[in-house]
PDB file of C-alpha atoms and ligand atoms in Angstrom:
ATOM      1  CA  MET A   1     106.497  77.671 113.204  1.00 38.00           C
ATOM      2  CA  SER A   2     106.430  74.885 110.543  1.00 39.00           C
ATOM      3  CA  ALA A   3     104.036  74.752 107.291  1.00 44.00           C
ATOM      4  CA  GLU A   4     101.999  71.741 108.649  1.00 41.00           C
ATOM      5  CA  GLY A   5     101.666  73.499 112.216  1.00 42.00           C
ATOM      6  CA  GLY A   6      99.200  75.999 113.027  1.00 42.00           C
ATOM      7  CA  SER A   7      99.809  77.358 116.335  1.00 42.00           C
ATOM      8  CA  ALA A   8      97.049  79.782 118.253  1.00 46.00           C
ATOM      9  CA  SER A   9      99.902  82.153 118.673  1.00 53.00           C
ATOM     10  CA  GLY A  10      97.992  85.155 116.690  1.00 71.00           C
ATOM     11  CA  GLY A  11      96.814  86.512 113.680  1.00 95.00           C
ATOM     12  CA  LYS A  12      98.645  87.052 110.534  1.00 98.00           C
ATOM     13  CA  ILE A  13      97.320  88.478 106.997  1.00 98.00           C
ATOM     14  CA  GLY A  14      97.519  86.144 104.186  1.00 98.00           C
ATOM     15  CA  ILE A  15      97.958  86.979 100.908  1.00 98.00           C
ATOM     16  CA  PHE A  16      97.331  84.182  97.933  1.00 98.00           C
ATOM     17  CA  ASP A  17      98.304  84.473  94.279  1.00 98.00           C
ATOM     18  CA  SER A  18      98.049  81.447  91.752  1.00 97.00           C
ATOM     19  CA  GLY A  19     101.971  82.542  91.175  1.00 96.00           C
ATOM     20  CA  LEU A  20     104.344  85.067  91.980  1.00 96.00           C
ATOM     21  CA  GLY A  21     102.585  88.292  90.814  1.00 95.00           C
ATOM     22  CA  GLY A  22     100.639  88.752  93.886  1.00 97.00           C
ATOM     23  CA  LEU A  23     103.995  90.234  95.185  1.00 97.00           C
ATOM     24  CA  ILE A  24     103.260  93.076  93.212  1.00 94.00           C
ATOM     25  CA  ILE A  25     100.530  93.476  95.154  1.00 96.00           C
ATOM     26  CA  LEU A  26     101.971  92.656  98.479  1.00 97.00           C
ATOM     27  CA  LYS A  27     104.706  95.283  98.183  1.00 96.00           C
ATOM     28  CA  GLU A  28     102.102  97.993  98.157  1.00 95.00           C
ATOM     29  CA  ILE A  29     100.397  96.831 101.218  1.00 97.00           C
ATOM     30  CA  ILE A  30     103.287  96.485 103.107  1.00 97.00           C
ATOM     31  CA  LYS A  31     104.424 100.105 101.914  1.00 97.00           C
ATOM     32  CA  LYS A  32     100.842 101.126 103.478  1.00 97.00           C
ATOM     33  CA  LEU A  33     100.548  98.805 106.103  1.00 98.00           C
ATOM     34  CA  PRO A  34     104.172  97.749 107.587  1.00 98.00           C
ATOM     35  CA  GLN A  35     103.567  96.912 110.739  1.00 98.00           C
ATOM     36  CA  TYR A  36     101.645  93.536 110.407  1.00 98.00           C
ATOM     37  CA  ASP A  37     102.802  89.814 109.987  1.00 98.00           C
ATOM     38  CA  TYR A  38     102.028  88.827 106.431  1.00 98.00           C
ATOM     39  CA  ILE A  39     101.832  85.128 105.069  1.00 98.00           C
ATOM     40  CA  TYR A  40     102.508  85.262 101.354  1.00 98.00           C
ATOM     41  CA  LEU A  41     101.293  81.711  99.138  1.00 98.00           C
ATOM     42  CA  GLY A  42     102.141  81.563  95.770  1.00 98.00           C
ATOM     43  CA  ASP A  43     100.699  78.310  93.931  1.00 98.00           C
ATOM     44  CA  ASN A  44     103.378  78.665  90.918  1.00 95.00           C
ATOM     45  CA  ALA A  45     103.469  75.014  90.494  1.00 96.00           C
ATOM     46  CA  ARG A  46      99.947  75.126  89.362  1.00 96.00           C
ATOM     47  CA  THR A  47     100.122  78.753  87.597  1.00 94.00           C
ATOM     48  CA  PRO A  48      98.698  80.349  85.350  1.00 94.00           C
ATOM     49  CA  TYR A  49      94.786  79.891  86.475  1.00 95.00           C
ATOM     50  CA  GLY A  50      93.913  82.158  83.698  1.00 93.00           C
ATOM     51  CA  ASN A  51      92.904  79.525  81.308  1.00 90.00           C
ATOM     52  CA  ARG A  52      91.443  76.994  83.586  1.00 95.00           C
ATOM     53  CA  SER A  53      87.841  76.254  84.383  1.00 96.00           C
ATOM     54  CA  ARG A  54      85.884  77.456  87.136  1.00 95.00           C
ATOM     55  CA  GLU A  55      85.991  74.160  89.072  1.00 97.00           C
ATOM     56  CA  VAL A  56      89.513  73.983  89.122  1.00 97.00           C
ATOM     57  CA  ILE A  57      90.146  77.490  90.287  1.00 97.00           C
ATOM     58  CA  TYR A  58      87.698  77.144  92.938  1.00 98.00           C
ATOM     59  CA  ASN A  59      89.445  73.716  94.196  1.00 98.00           C
ATOM     60  CA  PHE A  60      92.915  75.105  94.192  1.00 98.00           C
ATOM     61  CA  THR A  61      91.843  78.485  95.925  1.00 98.00           C
ATOM     62  CA  GLU A  62      90.202  76.386  98.587  1.00 98.00           C
ATOM     63  CA  GLN A  63      93.222  74.443  99.184  1.00 98.00           C
ATOM     64  CA  ALA A  64      95.360  77.572  99.402  1.00 98.00           C
ATOM     65  CA  VAL A  65      92.890  79.765 102.113  1.00 98.00           C
ATOM     66  CA  ASP A  66      92.817  76.620 104.016  1.00 98.00           C
ATOM     67  CA  PHE A  67      96.164  76.305 104.183  1.00 98.00           C
ATOM     68  CA  LEU A  68      96.879  79.579 105.317  1.00 98.00           C
ATOM     69  CA  PHE A  69      94.176  79.750 107.959  1.00 97.00           C
ATOM     70  CA  LYS A  70      95.913  76.623 109.245  1.00 97.00           C
ATOM     71  CA  GLN A  71      99.091  79.239 109.499  1.00 96.00           C
ATOM     72  CA  ASP A  72      97.010  81.381 111.858  1.00 95.00           C
ATOM     73  CA  CYS A  73      95.952  83.830 109.233  1.00 98.00           C
ATOM     74  CA  GLN A  74      93.147  85.881 110.852  1.00 97.00           C
ATOM     75  CA  LEU A  75      92.461  87.350 107.081  1.00 98.00           C
ATOM     76  CA  ILE A  76      93.147  86.632 103.666  1.00 98.00           C
ATOM     77  CA  ILE A  77      93.500  88.612 100.349  1.00 98.00           C
ATOM     78  CA  ILE A  78      93.041  87.139  97.313  1.00 98.00           C
ATOM     79  CA  ALA A  79      95.402  88.957  95.065  1.00 97.00           C
ATOM     80  CA  CYS A  80      94.796  86.740  92.108  1.00 97.00           C
ATOM     81  CA  ASN A  81      92.282  88.234  89.991  1.00 96.00           C
ATOM     82  CA  THR A  82      91.269  84.958  88.084  1.00 96.00           C
ATOM     83  CA  ALA A  83      90.620  83.399  91.574  1.00 97.00           C
ATOM     84  CA  SER A  84      88.630  86.674  92.951  1.00 97.00           C
ATOM     85  CA  ALA A  85      86.659  86.405  90.002  1.00 96.00           C
ATOM     86  CA  GLU A  86      85.787  82.535  89.913  1.00 96.00           C
ATOM     87  CA  ALA A  87      86.148  81.289  93.575  1.00 98.00           C
ATOM     88  CA  LEU A  88      85.708  84.132  95.976  1.00 98.00           C
ATOM     89  CA  PHE A  89      82.008  84.299  96.103  1.00 97.00           C
ATOM     90  CA  LYS A  90      81.519  80.800  96.874  1.00 98.00           C
ATOM     91  CA  ILE A  91      84.510  80.605  99.280  1.00 98.00           C
ATOM     92  CA  GLN A  92      82.864  83.844 101.176  1.00 98.00           C
ATOM     93  CA  ASN A  93      79.310  82.738 101.104  1.00 98.00           C
ATOM     94  CA  GLU A  94      79.613  78.529 101.573  1.00 98.00           C
ATOM     95  CA  TRP A  95      82.952  77.365 102.589  1.00 98.00           C
ATOM     96  CA  LEU A  96      83.855  79.924 105.016  1.00 98.00           C
ATOM     97  CA  PRO A  97      80.625  80.006 107.006  1.00 98.00           C
ATOM     98  CA  LYS A  98      81.004  76.392 107.635  1.00 98.00           C
ATOM     99  CA  ASN A  99      84.878  75.870 108.271  1.00 97.00           C
ATOM    100  CA  TYR A 100      86.146  79.769 109.588  1.00 97.00           C
ATOM    101  CA  PRO A 101      83.011  81.519 110.510  1.00 96.00           C
ATOM    102  CA  ASP A 102      85.225  84.182 112.454  1.00 94.00           C
ATOM    103  CA  ARG A 103      87.698  84.721 109.903  1.00 96.00           C
ATOM    104  CA  ARG A 104      87.621  86.648 106.600  1.00 97.00           C
ATOM    105  CA  VAL A 105      88.837  86.182 103.061  1.00 98.00           C
ATOM    106  CA  LEU A 106      88.528  89.272 100.966  1.00 98.00           C
ATOM    107  CA  GLY A 107      89.309  89.879  96.827  1.00 97.00           C
ATOM    108  CA  VAL A 108      90.579  92.451  94.796  1.00 96.00           C
ATOM    109  CA  ILE A 109      87.888  93.014  92.444  1.00 96.00           C
ATOM    110  CA  ARG A 110      85.367  95.054  94.639  1.00 96.00           C
ATOM    111  CA  PRO A 111      88.089  97.411  95.604  1.00 97.00           C
ATOM    112  CA  VAL A 112      89.099  98.140  92.311  1.00 97.00           C
ATOM    113  CA  VAL A 113      85.134  98.620  91.260  1.00 97.00           C
ATOM    114  CA  GLU A 114      84.570 100.980  94.014  1.00 96.00           C
ATOM    115  CA  LYS A 115      87.722 103.291  92.311  1.00 96.00           C
ATOM    116  CA  ALA A 116      86.488 102.370  88.492  1.00 97.00           C
ATOM    117  CA  ILE A 117      82.920 103.946  89.246  1.00 96.00           C
ATOM    118  CA  ILE A 118      84.098 107.094  90.851  1.00 96.00           C
ATOM    119  CA  SER A 119      86.896 107.531  88.133  1.00 96.00           C
ATOM    120  CA  GLY A 120      84.640 106.389  85.378  1.00 96.00           C
ATOM    121  CA  LYS A 121      82.216 108.895  83.152  1.00 95.00           C
ATOM    122  CA  LYS A 122      81.158 107.275  80.389  1.00 97.00           C
ATOM    123  CA  LYS A 123      83.587 104.391  79.480  1.00 97.00           C
ATOM    124  CA  VAL A 124      85.443 101.776  81.195  1.00 98.00           C
ATOM    125  CA  GLY A 125      87.895  99.148  80.128  1.00 98.00           C
ATOM    126  CA  ILE A 126      88.824  95.943  81.670  1.00 98.00           C
ATOM    127  CA  ILE A 127      92.197  94.001  80.834  1.00 98.00           C
ATOM    128  CA  GLY A 128      92.643  90.640  82.598  1.00 97.00           C
ATOM    129  CA  THR A 129      93.080  86.618  81.923  1.00 95.00           C
ATOM    130  CA  LYS A 130      90.633  84.883  79.880  1.00 94.00           C
ATOM    131  CA  GLY A 131      89.557  83.371  83.295  1.00 93.00           C
ATOM    132  CA  THR A 132      88.411  87.063  84.514  1.00 95.00           C
ATOM    133  CA  VAL A 133      87.064  88.301  81.303  1.00 96.00           C
ATOM    134  CA  ASN A 134      84.748  85.198  80.976  1.00 95.00           C
ATOM    135  CA  SER A 135      83.416  85.519  84.356  1.00 94.00           C
ATOM    136  CA  HIS A 136      81.885  88.935  83.489  1.00 96.00           C
ATOM    137  CA  VAL A 137      82.231  89.821  87.295  1.00 96.00           C
ATOM    138  CA  TYR A 138      83.780  93.356  86.614  1.00 96.00           C
ATOM    139  CA  ILE A 139      81.060  94.366  84.290  1.00 96.00           C
ATOM    140  CA  GLU A 140      78.346  93.087  86.786  1.00 96.00           C
ATOM    141  CA  GLU A 141      79.927  94.701  89.550  1.00 96.00           C
ATOM    142  CA  ILE A 142      80.418  97.968  88.095  1.00 97.00           C
ATOM    143  CA  GLN A 143      77.132  97.911  86.007  1.00 94.00           C
ATOM    144  CA  ASN A 144      75.208  97.382  89.661  1.00 96.00           C
ATOM    145  CA  LYS A 145      76.774 100.304  91.243  1.00 96.00           C
ATOM    146  CA  LYS A 146      76.556 102.533  87.880  1.00 96.00           C
ATOM    147  CA  PRO A 147      74.282 101.299  85.390  1.00 96.00           C
ATOM    148  CA  GLN A 148      74.894 104.417  83.102  1.00 96.00           C
ATOM    149  CA  LEU A 149      78.870 103.373  82.557  1.00 97.00           C
ATOM    150  CA  GLU A 150      79.529 101.428  79.493  1.00 97.00           C
ATOM    151  CA  VAL A 151      82.037  98.447  80.283  1.00 97.00           C
ATOM    152  CA  LEU A 152      84.394  97.102  77.829  1.00 98.00           C
ATOM    153  CA  GLN A 153      86.681  94.403  78.259  1.00 97.00           C
ATOM    154  CA  GLN A 154      89.586  92.407  76.606  1.00 98.00           C
ATOM    155  CA  ALA A 155      91.082  89.328  77.426  1.00 97.00           C
ATOM    156  CA  CYS A 156      95.236  89.612  77.205  1.00 98.00           C
ATOM    157  CA  PRO A 157      96.500  86.073  77.668  1.00 96.00           C
ATOM    158  CA  LEU A 158     100.034  86.720  76.432  1.00 97.00           C
ATOM    159  CA  LEU A 159     100.726  89.589  78.958  1.00 97.00           C
ATOM    160  CA  VAL A 160     101.516  87.148  81.970  1.00 95.00           C
ATOM    161  CA  PRO A 161     104.123  85.019  80.223  1.00 94.00           C
ATOM    162  CA  LEU A 162     105.742  87.986  78.714  1.00 96.00           C
ATOM    163  CA  VAL A 163     105.937  89.627  81.934  1.00 94.00           C
ATOM    164  CA  GLU A 164     107.399  86.498  83.630  1.00 89.00           C
ATOM    165  CA  GLU A 165     110.291  86.366  80.779  1.00 90.00           C
ATOM    166  CA  GLY A 166     110.966  89.725  81.677  1.00 90.00           C
ATOM    167  CA  TRP A 167     110.207  91.194  78.444  1.00 94.00           C
ATOM    168  CA  GLN A 168     107.959  94.092  79.414  1.00 92.00           C
ATOM    169  CA  LYS A 169     110.159  96.438  78.000  1.00 94.00           C
ATOM    170  CA  THR A 170     110.690  95.026  74.667  1.00 97.00           C
ATOM    171  CA  ASP A 171     108.932  95.882  71.207  1.00 97.00           C
ATOM    172  CA  VAL A 172     107.375  92.506  71.136  1.00 98.00           C
ATOM    173  CA  THR A 173     105.263  93.221  74.286  1.00 98.00           C
ATOM    174  CA  LYS A 174     104.550  96.694  73.011  1.00 97.00           C
ATOM    175  CA  ARG A 175     103.154  95.288  69.839  1.00 98.00           C
ATOM    176  CA  VAL A 176     101.385  92.721  71.868  1.00 98.00           C
ATOM    177  CA  LEU A 177      99.912  95.792  74.080  1.00 98.00           C
ATOM    178  CA  ARG A 178      98.964  97.865  71.181  1.00 98.00           C
ATOM    179  CA  THR A 179      96.946  94.993  69.529  1.00 98.00           C
ATOM    180  CA  TYR A 180      95.345  94.350  72.905  1.00 98.00           C
ATOM    181  CA  LEU A 181      94.382  98.018  73.715  1.00 98.00           C
ATOM    182  CA  LYS A 182      93.469  99.000  70.532  1.00 98.00           C
ATOM    183  CA  PRO A 183      89.747  98.345  70.680  1.00 98.00           C
ATOM    184  CA  LEU A 184      89.714 100.204  73.989  1.00 98.00           C
ATOM    185  CA  LYS A 185      91.701 103.278  72.829  1.00 98.00           C
ATOM    186  CA  SER A 186      89.284 103.236  69.729  1.00 98.00           C
ATOM    187  CA  ALA A 187      86.264 103.467  72.205  1.00 98.00           C
ATOM    188  CA  LYS A 188      88.028 106.102  74.395  1.00 98.00           C
ATOM    189  CA  VAL A 189      87.584 104.408  77.484  1.00 98.00           C
ATOM    190  CA  ASP A 190      88.070 107.016  79.937  1.00 98.00           C
ATOM    191  CA  THR A 191      89.250 104.715  82.644  1.00 98.00           C
ATOM    192  CA  LEU A 192      91.151 101.491  82.271  1.00 98.00           C
ATOM    193  CA  ILE A 193      91.196  98.625  85.285  1.00 98.00           C
ATOM    194  CA  LEU A 194      94.328  96.755  85.345  1.00 96.00           C
ATOM    195  CA  GLY A 195      92.651  92.918  86.226  1.00 96.00           C
ATOM    196  CA  CYS A 196      95.442  91.135  86.654  1.00 96.00           C
ATOM    197  CA  THR A 197      98.316  90.851  89.375  1.00 95.00           C
ATOM    198  CA  HIS A 198     101.283  91.415  86.819  1.00 95.00           C
ATOM    199  CA  TYR A 199      99.575  94.170  84.787  1.00 96.00           C
ATOM    200  CA  PRO A 200     100.836  96.876  87.264  1.00 94.00           C
ATOM    201  CA  ILE A 201     104.345  96.022  85.822  1.00 94.00           C
ATOM    202  CA  LEU A 202     103.507  97.368  82.725  1.00 96.00           C
ATOM    203  CA  PHE A 203     101.857 100.170  84.028  1.00 96.00           C
ATOM    204  CA  LYS A 204     103.978 103.021  82.266  1.00 96.00           C
ATOM    205  CA  GLU A 205     103.499 101.263  78.781  1.00 97.00           C
ATOM    206  CA  ILE A 206      99.824 100.726  79.233  1.00 98.00           C
ATOM    207  CA  GLN A 207      99.378 104.320  80.134  1.00 97.00           C
ATOM    208  CA  GLY A 208     101.798 105.363  77.033  1.00 97.00           C
ATOM    209  CA  ILE A 209      99.447 103.323  74.752  1.00 98.00           C
ATOM    210  CA  MET A 210      96.323 104.819  76.012  1.00 98.00           C
ATOM    211  CA  GLY A 211      97.199 108.419  76.464  1.00 97.00           C
ATOM    212  CA  LYS A 212      96.673 110.818  78.957  1.00 96.00           C
ATOM    213  CA  ARG A 213      92.638 110.829  78.555  1.00 95.00           C
ATOM    214  CA  THR A 214      92.609 107.379  80.198  1.00 98.00           C
ATOM    215  CA  LYS A 215      93.041 107.197  83.638  1.00 97.00           C
ATOM    216  CA  VAL A 216      94.686 103.817  84.763  1.00 98.00           C
ATOM    217  CA  LEU A 217      94.117 102.519  87.885  1.00 96.00           C
ATOM    218  CA  HIS A 218      96.961 100.982  89.489  1.00 89.00           C
ATOM    219  CA  SER A 219      95.592  97.814  91.596  1.00 90.00           C
ATOM    220  CA  GLY A 220      98.190  97.397  94.104  1.00 92.00           C
ATOM    221  CA  GLU A 221      97.882 100.908  95.706  1.00 93.00           C
ATOM    222  CA  ILE A 222      94.118 100.597  95.448  1.00 96.00           C
ATOM    223  CA  VAL A 223      94.319  96.978  97.378  1.00 97.00           C
ATOM    224  CA  ALA A 224      96.461  98.629 100.022  1.00 97.00           C
ATOM    225  CA  ASP A 225      94.221 101.467 100.689  1.00 97.00           C
ATOM    226  CA  SER A 226      91.090  99.347 100.772  1.00 97.00           C
ATOM    227  CA  LEU A 227      92.818  97.075 102.921  1.00 98.00           C
ATOM    228  CA  ALA A 228      93.911 100.161 105.589  1.00 98.00           C
ATOM    229  CA  ASP A 229      90.303 101.215 105.348  1.00 98.00           C
ATOM    230  CA  TYR A 230      88.931  97.856 106.294  1.00 98.00           C
ATOM    231  CA  LEU A 231      90.834  97.186 109.195  1.00 98.00           C
ATOM    232  CA  GLY A 232      90.122 100.914 110.472  1.00 98.00           C
ATOM    233  CA  ARG A 233      86.275  99.872 110.251  1.00 97.00           C
ATOM    234  CA  HIS A 234      86.777  96.333 111.599  1.00 96.00           C
ATOM    235  CA  PRO A 235      88.769  96.746 114.944  1.00 96.00           C
ATOM    236  CA  GLU A 236      87.428  93.014 116.068  1.00 94.00           C
ATOM    237  CA  ILE A 237      89.768  91.494 113.440  1.00 95.00           C
ATOM    238  CA  GLU A 238      92.164  94.356 113.333  1.00 96.00           C
ATOM    239  CA  SER A 239      93.315  93.670 117.280  1.00 95.00           C
ATOM    240  CA  LYS A 240      93.926  89.993 116.789  1.00 95.00           C
ATOM    241  CA  LEU A 241      96.642  90.890 114.352  1.00 97.00           C
ATOM    242  CA  ASP A 242     100.311  90.456 115.184  1.00 97.00           C
ATOM    243  CA  LYS A 243     102.371  93.581 114.601  1.00 97.00           C
ATOM    244  CA  ASN A 244     105.964  92.241 114.374  1.00 97.00           C
ATOM    245  CA  SER A 245     106.895  93.177 110.847  1.00 97.00           C
ATOM    246  CA  GLN A 246     107.352  89.795 109.645  1.00 96.00           C
ATOM    247  CA  ASN A 247     106.842  88.179 106.570  1.00 97.00           C
ATOM    248  CA  ILE A 248     106.845  84.505 105.412  1.00 98.00           C
ATOM    249  CA  PHE A 249     106.731  83.455 101.558  1.00 98.00           C
ATOM    250  CA  TYR A 250     105.535  80.190 100.837  1.00 98.00           C
ATOM    251  CA  VAL A 251     105.569  78.676  97.050  1.00 98.00           C
ATOM    252  CA  THR A 252     104.315  75.430  95.448  1.00 98.00           C
ATOM    253  CA  ASP A 253     107.412  75.169  93.348  1.00 97.00           C
ATOM    254  CA  LEU A 254     111.041  76.628  93.548  1.00 97.00           C
ATOM    255  CA  SER A 255     113.518  77.061  91.102  1.00 96.00           C
ATOM    256  CA  SER A 256     116.344  79.761  90.188  1.00 95.00           C
ATOM    257  CA  HIS A 257     113.752  81.178  88.161  1.00 93.00           C
ATOM    258  CA  TYR A 258     111.013  81.809  90.695  1.00 95.00           C
ATOM    259  CA  GLN A 259     114.011  83.157  93.250  1.00 96.00           C
ATOM    260  CA  LYS A 260     114.809  85.822  90.395  1.00 94.00           C
ATOM    261  CA  LEU A 261     111.210  86.803  89.728  1.00 94.00           C
ATOM    262  CA  GLY A 262     110.819  87.240  93.475  1.00 96.00           C
ATOM    263  CA  GLU A 263     113.780  89.486  94.044  1.00 96.00           C
ATOM    264  CA  GLU A 264     112.900  91.587  91.109  1.00 94.00           C
ATOM    265  CA  TRP A 265     109.081  91.929  91.815  1.00 95.00           C
ATOM    266  CA  PHE A 266     109.780  92.066  96.012  1.00 96.00           C
ATOM    267  CA  GLY A 267     113.343  92.590  96.689  1.00 95.00           C
ATOM    268  CA  LYS A 268     116.421  91.180  97.247  1.00 92.00           C
ATOM    269  CA  GLY A 269     117.178  88.176  99.450  1.00 90.00           C
ATOM    270  CA  ILE A 270     113.104  87.185  99.682  1.00 96.00           C
ATOM    271  CA  LYS A 271     113.628  83.579 101.282  1.00 97.00           C
ATOM    272  CA  PHE A 272     110.862  81.204  99.925  1.00 98.00           C
ATOM    273  CA  GLU A 273     109.931  78.122 101.521  1.00 98.00           C
ATOM    274  CA  LYS A 274     108.193  75.406  99.448  1.00 98.00           C
ATOM    275  CA  ILE A 275     105.178  73.282 100.186  1.00 98.00           C
ATOM    276  CA  ASP A 276     102.426  71.098  98.713  1.00 96.00           C
ATOM    277  CA  LEU A 277      99.001  72.190  98.791  1.00 95.00           C
ATOM    278  CA  LYS A 278      97.200  68.935  98.029  1.00 78.00           C
TER     279      LYS A 278
HETATM  280  N1  DGL B   1      97.343  86.010  89.291  1.00 93.97           N
HETATM  281  C1  DGL B   1      96.379  86.143  87.980  1.00 93.97           C
HETATM  282  C2  DGL B   1      95.299  86.908  87.938  1.00 93.97           C
HETATM  283  O1  DGL B   1      95.458  88.088  88.264  1.00 93.97           O
HETATM  284  C3  DGL B   1      97.190  86.202  86.780  1.00 93.97           C
HETATM  285  C4  DGL B   1      98.221  84.560  86.820  1.00 93.97           C
HETATM  286  C5  DGL B   1      97.686  83.322  86.322  1.00 93.97           C
HETATM  287  O2  DGL B   1      97.067  83.282  85.292  1.00 93.97           O
HETATM  288  O3  DGL B   1      97.410  82.642  87.086  1.00 93.97           O
HETATM  289  O4  DGL B   1      94.657  87.241  87.176  1.00 93.97           O
END
């Protein structure tokens, strides 16, 4: 099937991210639900989204989901926290009913919030990009469900570039992490949300700094469990999905650096196809 095409052959699950970090989430999803066909789209030519305005993030996200629906996706998971925070509500409530009323777009924030309100006793911490933190979406969702929880957040803009450089085990990254996490650790948060695609790569380091008293939530596993649960509750969507265990990976830029990241985060031999979203 060509990238421009869009035959009506069947239904895939689309996974969208601002770049390649969503591969970390997709890997967990495939581990849990290997039978389905997935189409990954990473807008790595325009990543990072984390410092961009809401308007730009919305426009990029709309282009991405439109592309994935044209590739026969029935259901799209926006794996990017920034796009989930800044664009998902409008996509679900305004764009989707007008354009693809029988298809679905889900984000990563709600399933993580549901876990956080179960795990959270007194204080929940959130780390994410500036976009995610400034949107206040996590705080609002948590406090709507469990107002007695105190919620603290910290933007960590240096973590994505450090992880993309493969520097997760270096002293520089540990120092940066300690600086970002200090206010959350001092406040004794009992639960910490990793509100960004890239942060599960730093899971051990983050858990090590926060200590055993803080439950660090692994967003990839949570999103995979929540998708399995969603498909169980929505047979009208599930029955439309192809089950050939075939995966396609689209990116908006391709270089040896991106190939290397894809192999590290998803697996050897990953084959990317370059497309244009504009
Ligand atoms: N995918 C983004 C997120 O989860 C991180 C990278 C970016 O800023 O685009 O928030």
